[in-house]
mmCIF file of C-alpha atoms in Angstrom:
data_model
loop_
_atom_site.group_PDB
_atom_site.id
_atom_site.type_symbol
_atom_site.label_atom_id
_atom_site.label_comp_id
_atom_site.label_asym_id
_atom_site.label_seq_id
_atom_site.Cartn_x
_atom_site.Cartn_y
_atom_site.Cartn_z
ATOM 1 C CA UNK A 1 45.774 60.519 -37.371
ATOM 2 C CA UNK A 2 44.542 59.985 -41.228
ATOM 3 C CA UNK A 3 46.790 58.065 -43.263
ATOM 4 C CA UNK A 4 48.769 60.248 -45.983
ATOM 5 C CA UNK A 5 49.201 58.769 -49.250
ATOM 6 C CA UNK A 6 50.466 61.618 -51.107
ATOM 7 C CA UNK A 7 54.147 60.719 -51.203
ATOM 8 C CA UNK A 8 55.128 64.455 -50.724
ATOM 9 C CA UNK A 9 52.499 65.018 -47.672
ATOM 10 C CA UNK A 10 54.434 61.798 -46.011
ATOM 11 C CA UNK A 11 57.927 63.515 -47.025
ATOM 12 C CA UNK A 12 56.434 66.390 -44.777
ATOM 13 C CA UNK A 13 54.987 64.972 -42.194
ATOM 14 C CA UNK A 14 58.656 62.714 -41.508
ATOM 15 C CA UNK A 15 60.498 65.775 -41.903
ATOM 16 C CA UNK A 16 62.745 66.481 -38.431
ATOM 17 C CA UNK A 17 62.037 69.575 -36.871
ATOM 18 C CA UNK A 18 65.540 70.306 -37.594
ATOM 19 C CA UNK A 19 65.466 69.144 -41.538
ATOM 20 C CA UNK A 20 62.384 71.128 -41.510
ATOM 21 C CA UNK A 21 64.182 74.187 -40.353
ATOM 22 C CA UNK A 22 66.907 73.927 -42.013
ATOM 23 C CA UNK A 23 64.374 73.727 -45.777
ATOM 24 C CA UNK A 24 62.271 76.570 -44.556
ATOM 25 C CA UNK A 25 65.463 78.578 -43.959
ATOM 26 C CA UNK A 26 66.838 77.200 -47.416
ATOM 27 C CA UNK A 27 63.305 78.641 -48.661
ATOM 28 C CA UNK A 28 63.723 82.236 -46.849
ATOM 29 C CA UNK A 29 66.950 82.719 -48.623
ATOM 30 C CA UNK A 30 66.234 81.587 -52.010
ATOM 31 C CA UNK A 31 63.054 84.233 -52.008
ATOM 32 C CA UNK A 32 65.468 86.538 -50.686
ATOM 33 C CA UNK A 33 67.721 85.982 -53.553
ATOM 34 C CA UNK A 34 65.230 86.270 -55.743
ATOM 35 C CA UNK A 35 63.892 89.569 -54.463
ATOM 36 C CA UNK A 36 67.999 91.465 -54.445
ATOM 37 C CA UNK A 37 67.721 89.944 -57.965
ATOM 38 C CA UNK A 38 64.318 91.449 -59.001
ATOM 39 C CA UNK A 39 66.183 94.780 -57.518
ATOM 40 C CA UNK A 40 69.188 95.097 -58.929
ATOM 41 C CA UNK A 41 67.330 93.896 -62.484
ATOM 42 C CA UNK A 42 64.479 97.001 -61.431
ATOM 43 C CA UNK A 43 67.510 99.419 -60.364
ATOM 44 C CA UNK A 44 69.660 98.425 -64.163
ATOM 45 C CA UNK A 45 66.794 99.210 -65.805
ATOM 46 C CA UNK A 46 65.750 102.337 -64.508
ATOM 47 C CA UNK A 47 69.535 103.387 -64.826
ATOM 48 C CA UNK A 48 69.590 102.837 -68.729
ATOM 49 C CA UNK A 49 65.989 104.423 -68.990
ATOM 50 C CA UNK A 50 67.781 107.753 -67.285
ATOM 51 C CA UNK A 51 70.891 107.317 -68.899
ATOM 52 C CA UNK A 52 68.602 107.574 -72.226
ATOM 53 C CA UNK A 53 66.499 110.312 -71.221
ATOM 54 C CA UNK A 54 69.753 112.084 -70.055
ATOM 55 C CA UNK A 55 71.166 111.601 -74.071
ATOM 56 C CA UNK A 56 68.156 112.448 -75.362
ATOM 57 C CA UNK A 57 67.828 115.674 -73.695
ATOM 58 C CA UNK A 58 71.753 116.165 -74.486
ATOM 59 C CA UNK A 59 71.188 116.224 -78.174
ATOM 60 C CA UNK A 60 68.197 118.328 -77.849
ATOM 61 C CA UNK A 61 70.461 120.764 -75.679
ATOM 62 C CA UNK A 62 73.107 120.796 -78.236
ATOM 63 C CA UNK A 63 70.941 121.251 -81.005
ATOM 64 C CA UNK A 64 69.197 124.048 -79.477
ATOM 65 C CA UNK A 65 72.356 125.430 -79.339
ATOM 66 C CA UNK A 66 73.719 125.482 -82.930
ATOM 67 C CA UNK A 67 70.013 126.505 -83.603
ATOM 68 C CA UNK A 68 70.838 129.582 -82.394
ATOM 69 C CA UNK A 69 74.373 129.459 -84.062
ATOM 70 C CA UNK A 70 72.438 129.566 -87.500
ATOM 71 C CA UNK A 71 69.972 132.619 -86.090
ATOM 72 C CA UNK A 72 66.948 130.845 -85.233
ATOM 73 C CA UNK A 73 64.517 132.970 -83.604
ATOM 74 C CA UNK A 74 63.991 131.271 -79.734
ATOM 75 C CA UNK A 75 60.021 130.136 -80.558
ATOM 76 C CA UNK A 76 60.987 128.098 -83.106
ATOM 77 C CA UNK A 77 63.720 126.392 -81.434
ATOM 78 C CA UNK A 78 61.612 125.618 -78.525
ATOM 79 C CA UNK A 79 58.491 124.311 -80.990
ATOM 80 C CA UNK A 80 60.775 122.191 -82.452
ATOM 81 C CA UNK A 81 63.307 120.599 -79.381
ATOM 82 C CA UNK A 82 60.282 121.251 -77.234
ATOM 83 C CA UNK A 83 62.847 122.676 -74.560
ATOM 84 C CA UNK A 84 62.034 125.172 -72.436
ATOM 85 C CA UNK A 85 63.565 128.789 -71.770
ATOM 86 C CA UNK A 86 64.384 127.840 -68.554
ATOM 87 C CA UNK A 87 65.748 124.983 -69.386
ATOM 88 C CA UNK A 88 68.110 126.703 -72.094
ATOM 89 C CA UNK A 89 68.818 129.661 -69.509
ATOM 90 C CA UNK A 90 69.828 126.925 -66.657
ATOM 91 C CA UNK A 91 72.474 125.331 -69.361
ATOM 92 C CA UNK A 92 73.551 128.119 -70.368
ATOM 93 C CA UNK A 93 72.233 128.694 -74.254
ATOM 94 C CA UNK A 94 70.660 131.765 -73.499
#
């Protein structure tokens, strides 16, 4: 067998098969850990991005709506919220 001199290669190679099961399990959980982490940090941020999108297309709902309040004609208030009929029929502002 070739001699080891790298101090971590002979921390290997001495390892128990038990100490060296018990590291690569250590090692399977940790990049499990890591991976529920990158999740749930993926799964926030997609939340807030939809929570956003979902306020954003609030206000433009609501100011559709006194748009019409004030009697402005349907293309402008689609030009400018960049709504769509359907979308103001489905909510209810038509």
């Amino acid at each position: 067998m070739a001699e080891v001199n790298n101090p971590h290669d002979r921390l290997i190679r001495d390892l128990k098969p038990s100490e060296f099961k018990v590291i690569f399990q250590r090692s399977k959980l940790e990049k499990y850990e890591e991976l529920t982490v990158t999740t749930a940090e993926k799964l926030i941020s997609e939340g807030i991005q939809q929570g956003i999108e979902k306020g954003i297309e609030k206000e433009k709902l609501e100011t559709a709506s006194k748009m019409f309040t004030k009697g402005i004609d349907l293309k402008t208030i689609l030009e400018i919220t960049g709504l769509t009929e359907k979308i103001l029929k489905d909510h209810k502002i038509l």
